[in-house]
CSV table of C-alpha atoms and ligand atoms in Angstrom, one decimal:
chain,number,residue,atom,x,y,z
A,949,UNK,CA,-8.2,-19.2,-3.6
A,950,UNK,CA,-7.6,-15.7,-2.1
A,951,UNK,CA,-4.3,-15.6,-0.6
A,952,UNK,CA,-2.1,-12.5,-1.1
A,953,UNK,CA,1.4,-13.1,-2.1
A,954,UNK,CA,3.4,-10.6,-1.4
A,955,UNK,CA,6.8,-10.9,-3.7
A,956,UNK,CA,9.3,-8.2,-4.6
A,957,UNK,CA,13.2,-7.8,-4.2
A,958,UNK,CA,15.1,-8.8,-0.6
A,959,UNK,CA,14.9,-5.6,1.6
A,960,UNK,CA,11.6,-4.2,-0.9
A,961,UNK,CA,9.8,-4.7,2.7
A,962,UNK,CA,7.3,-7.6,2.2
A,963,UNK,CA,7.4,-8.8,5.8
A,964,UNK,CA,6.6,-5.3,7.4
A,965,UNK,CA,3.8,-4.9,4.7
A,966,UNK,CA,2.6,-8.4,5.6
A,967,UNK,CA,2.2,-7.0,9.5
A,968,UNK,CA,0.6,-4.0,8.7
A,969,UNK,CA,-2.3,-5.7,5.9
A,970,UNK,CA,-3.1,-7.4,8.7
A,971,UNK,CA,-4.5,-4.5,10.3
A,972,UNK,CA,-6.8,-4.7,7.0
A,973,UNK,CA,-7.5,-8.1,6.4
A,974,UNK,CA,-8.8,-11.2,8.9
A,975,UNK,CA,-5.9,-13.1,6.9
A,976,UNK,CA,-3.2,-15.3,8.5
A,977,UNK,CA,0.4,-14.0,8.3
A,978,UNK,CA,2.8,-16.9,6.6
A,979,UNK,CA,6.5,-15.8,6.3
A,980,UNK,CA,8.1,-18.3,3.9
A,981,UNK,CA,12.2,-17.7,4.9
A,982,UNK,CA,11.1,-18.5,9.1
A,983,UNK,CA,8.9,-21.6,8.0
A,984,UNK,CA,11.7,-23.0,5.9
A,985,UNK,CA,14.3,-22.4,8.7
A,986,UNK,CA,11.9,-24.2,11.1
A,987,UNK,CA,11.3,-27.0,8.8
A,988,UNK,CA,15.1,-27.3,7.8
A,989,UNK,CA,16.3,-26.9,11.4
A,990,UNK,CA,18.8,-24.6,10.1
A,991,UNK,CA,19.2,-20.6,9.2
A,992,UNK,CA,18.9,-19.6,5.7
A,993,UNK,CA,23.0,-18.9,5.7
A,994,UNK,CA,23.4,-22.3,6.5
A,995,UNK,CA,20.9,-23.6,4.6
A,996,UNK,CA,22.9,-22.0,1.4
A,997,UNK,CA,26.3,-23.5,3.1
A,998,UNK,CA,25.0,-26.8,3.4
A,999,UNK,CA,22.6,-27.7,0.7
A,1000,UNK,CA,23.2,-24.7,-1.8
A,1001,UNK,CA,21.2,-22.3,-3.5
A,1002,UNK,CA,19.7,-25.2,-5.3
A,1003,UNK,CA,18.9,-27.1,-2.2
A,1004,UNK,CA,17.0,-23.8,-0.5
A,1005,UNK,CA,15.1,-23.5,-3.9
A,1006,UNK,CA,14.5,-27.4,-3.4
A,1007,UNK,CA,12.7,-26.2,-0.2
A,1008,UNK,CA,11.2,-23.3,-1.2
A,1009,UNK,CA,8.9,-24.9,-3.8
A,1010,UNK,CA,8.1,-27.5,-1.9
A,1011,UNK,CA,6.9,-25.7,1.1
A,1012,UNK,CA,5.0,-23.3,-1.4
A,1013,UNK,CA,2.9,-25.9,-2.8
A,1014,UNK,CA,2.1,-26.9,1.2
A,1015,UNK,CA,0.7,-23.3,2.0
A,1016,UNK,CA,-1.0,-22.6,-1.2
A,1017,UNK,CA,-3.0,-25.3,-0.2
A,1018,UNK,CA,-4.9,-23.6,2.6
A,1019,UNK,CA,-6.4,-20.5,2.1
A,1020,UNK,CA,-7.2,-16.7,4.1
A,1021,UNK,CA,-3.3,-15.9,4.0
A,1022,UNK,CA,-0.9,-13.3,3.3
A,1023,UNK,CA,1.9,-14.8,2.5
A,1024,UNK,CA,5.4,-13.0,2.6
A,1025,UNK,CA,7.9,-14.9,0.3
A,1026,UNK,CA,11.9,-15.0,-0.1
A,1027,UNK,CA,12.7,-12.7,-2.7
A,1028,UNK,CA,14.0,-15.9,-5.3
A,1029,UNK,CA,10.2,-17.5,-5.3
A,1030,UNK,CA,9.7,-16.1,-9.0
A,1031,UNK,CA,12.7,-17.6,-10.2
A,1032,UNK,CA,10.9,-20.4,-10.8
A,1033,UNK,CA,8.0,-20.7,-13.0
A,1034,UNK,CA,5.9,-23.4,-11.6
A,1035,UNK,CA,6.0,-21.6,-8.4
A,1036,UNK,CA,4.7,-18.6,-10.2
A,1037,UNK,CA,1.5,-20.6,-11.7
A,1038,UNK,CA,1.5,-21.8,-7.9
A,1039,UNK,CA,0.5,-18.4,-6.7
A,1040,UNK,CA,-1.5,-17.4,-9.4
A,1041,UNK,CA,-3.7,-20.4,-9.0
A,1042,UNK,CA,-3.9,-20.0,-5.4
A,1043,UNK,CA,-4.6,-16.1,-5.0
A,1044,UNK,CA,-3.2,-12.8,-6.2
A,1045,UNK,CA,0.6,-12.1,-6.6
A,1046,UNK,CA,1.4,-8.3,-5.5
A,1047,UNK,CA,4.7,-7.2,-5.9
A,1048,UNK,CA,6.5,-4.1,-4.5
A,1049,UNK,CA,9.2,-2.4,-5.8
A,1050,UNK,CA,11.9,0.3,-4.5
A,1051,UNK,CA,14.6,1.6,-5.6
A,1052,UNK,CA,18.3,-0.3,-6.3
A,1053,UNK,CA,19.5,2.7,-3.5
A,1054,UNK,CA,17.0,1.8,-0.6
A,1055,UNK,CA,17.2,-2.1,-1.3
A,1056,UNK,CA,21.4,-1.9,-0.7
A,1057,UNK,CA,20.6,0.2,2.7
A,1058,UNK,CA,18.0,-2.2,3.7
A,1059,UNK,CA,19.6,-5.4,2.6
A,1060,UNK,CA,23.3,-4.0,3.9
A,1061,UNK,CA,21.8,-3.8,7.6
A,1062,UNK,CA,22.1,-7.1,8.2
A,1063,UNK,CA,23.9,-10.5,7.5
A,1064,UNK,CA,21.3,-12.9,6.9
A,1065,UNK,CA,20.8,-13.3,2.7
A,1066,UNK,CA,23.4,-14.8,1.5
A,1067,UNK,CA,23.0,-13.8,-2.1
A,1068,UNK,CA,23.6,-10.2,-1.2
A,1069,UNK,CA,25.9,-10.5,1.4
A,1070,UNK,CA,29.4,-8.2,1.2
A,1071,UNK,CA,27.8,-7.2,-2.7
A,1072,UNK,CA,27.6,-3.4,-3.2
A,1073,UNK,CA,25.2,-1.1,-5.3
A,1074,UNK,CA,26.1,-1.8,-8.3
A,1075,UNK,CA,26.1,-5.7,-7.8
A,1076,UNK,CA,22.4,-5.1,-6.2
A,1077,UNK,CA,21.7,-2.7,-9.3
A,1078,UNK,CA,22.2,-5.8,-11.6
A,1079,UNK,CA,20.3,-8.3,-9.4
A,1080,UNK,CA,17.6,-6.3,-9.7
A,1081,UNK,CA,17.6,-5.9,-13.8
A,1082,UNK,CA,18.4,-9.6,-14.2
A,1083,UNK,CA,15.5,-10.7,-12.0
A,1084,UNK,CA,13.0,-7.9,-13.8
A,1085,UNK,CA,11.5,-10.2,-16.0
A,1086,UNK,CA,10.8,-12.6,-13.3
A,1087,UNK,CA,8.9,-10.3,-11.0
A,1088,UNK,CA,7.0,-8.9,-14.2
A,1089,UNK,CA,5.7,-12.1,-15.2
A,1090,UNK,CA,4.8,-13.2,-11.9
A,1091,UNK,CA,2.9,-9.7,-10.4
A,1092,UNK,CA,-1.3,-8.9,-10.5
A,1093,UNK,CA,-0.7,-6.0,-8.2
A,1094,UNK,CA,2.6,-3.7,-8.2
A,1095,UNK,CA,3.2,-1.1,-5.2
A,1096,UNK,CA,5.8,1.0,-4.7
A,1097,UNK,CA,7.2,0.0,-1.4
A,1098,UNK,CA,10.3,2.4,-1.2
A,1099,UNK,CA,8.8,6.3,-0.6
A,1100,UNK,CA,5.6,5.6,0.9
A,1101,UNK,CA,5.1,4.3,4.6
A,1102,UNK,CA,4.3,0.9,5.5
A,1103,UNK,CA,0.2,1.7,6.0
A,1104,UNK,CA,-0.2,3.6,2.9
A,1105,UNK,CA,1.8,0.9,0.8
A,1106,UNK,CA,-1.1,-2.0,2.6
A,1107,UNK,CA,-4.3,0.5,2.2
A,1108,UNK,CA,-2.7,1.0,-1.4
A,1109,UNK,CA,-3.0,-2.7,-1.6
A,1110,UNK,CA,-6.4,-3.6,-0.3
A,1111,UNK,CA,-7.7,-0.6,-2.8
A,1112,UNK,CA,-6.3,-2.3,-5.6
A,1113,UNK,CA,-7.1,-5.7,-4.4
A,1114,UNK,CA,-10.8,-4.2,-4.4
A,1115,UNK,CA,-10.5,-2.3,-7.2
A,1116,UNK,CA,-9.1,-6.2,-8.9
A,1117,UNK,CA,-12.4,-7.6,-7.6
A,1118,UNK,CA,-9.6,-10.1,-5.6
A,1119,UNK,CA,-10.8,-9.7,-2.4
A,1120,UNK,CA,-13.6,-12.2,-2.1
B,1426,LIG,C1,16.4,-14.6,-1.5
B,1426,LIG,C2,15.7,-13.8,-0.6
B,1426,LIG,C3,15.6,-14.0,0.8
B,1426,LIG,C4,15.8,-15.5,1.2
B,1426,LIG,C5,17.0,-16.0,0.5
B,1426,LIG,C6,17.1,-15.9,-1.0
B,1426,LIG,C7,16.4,-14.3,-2.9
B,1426,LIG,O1,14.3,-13.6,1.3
B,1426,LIG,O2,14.7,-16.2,0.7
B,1426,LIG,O3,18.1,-15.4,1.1
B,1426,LIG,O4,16.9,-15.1,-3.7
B,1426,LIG,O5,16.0,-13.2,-3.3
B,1426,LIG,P1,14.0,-12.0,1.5
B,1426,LIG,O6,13.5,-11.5,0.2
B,1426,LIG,O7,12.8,-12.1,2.5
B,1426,LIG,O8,15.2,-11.4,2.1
């Protein structure tokens, strides 16, 4: 199917990317961390209080396999959905996984505006620096696409996407 994942680092900008491919694409905008908090009843900090990281993982997959069921979506996703693999093969069954990337620098002045990922929270650059290298392999593995998110503004890093979703032969 020919969803468009959009996956990449906390504070790599996939939810502002997913508004403005929008403006490209007749697609329906699916942000992962909101629909878990709504199914949960619960914020994503207290999701991680109460049930853990495994428990919000737990969640995660499950609510992946729900969306990647319907089709004509740009779906933004929590930063940790490549951790896992079978979520991985989820998305690449289900449509194209585009990643985006910035650098360790702009991530810990995005991420360090506000309080709401635990994983991140009171860490400084260097802890973000090694969060990013551990998790490289993951996001490798998992990407189709890779945009760099962190110099360019939000509408050239979506037209860079729908020219090399074209360019893929992915957007049918
Ligand atoms: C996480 C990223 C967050 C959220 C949760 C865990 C991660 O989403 O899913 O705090 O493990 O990278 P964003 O990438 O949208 O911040």
């Amino acid at each position: 199917m020919n969803n468009i994942y959009l996956v990449g680092f906390m504070g790599t900008g996939k939810s502002t990317i997913a508004r403005r491919l929008q403006k490209f694409l007749p697609f329906q905008i699916v942000e992962m961390d909101e629909a878990i908090e709504r199914v949960e009843a619960m914020t994503i900090p207290e999701i991680f209080e109460k049930k853990g990281e495994e428990g919000f993982r737990k969640a995660e997959s499950q609510l992946l396999a729900i969306i990647a069921k319907e089709k004509n979506q740009i779906i933004s996703c929590g930063g940790g959905i490549v951790l896992k693999p079978e979520n991985i093969a989820i998305m690449k069954e289900s449509g194209t996984v585009v990643r985006l990337t910035s650098s360790a620098e702009t991530i810990f002045e995005r991420v360090n505006r506000n309080n709401n990922r635990p994983l991140v929270k009171g860490k400084g650059l260097s802890d973000i620096q090694k969060m990013i290298s551990d998790r490289e392999k993951y996001y490798a593995d998992a990407a189709d696409i890779v945009v760099d998110s962190g110099e360019q503004s939000p509408d050239e890093v979506a037209s860079e996407i729908v020219k090399q979703l074209a360019l893929a032969g992915r957007l049918n």
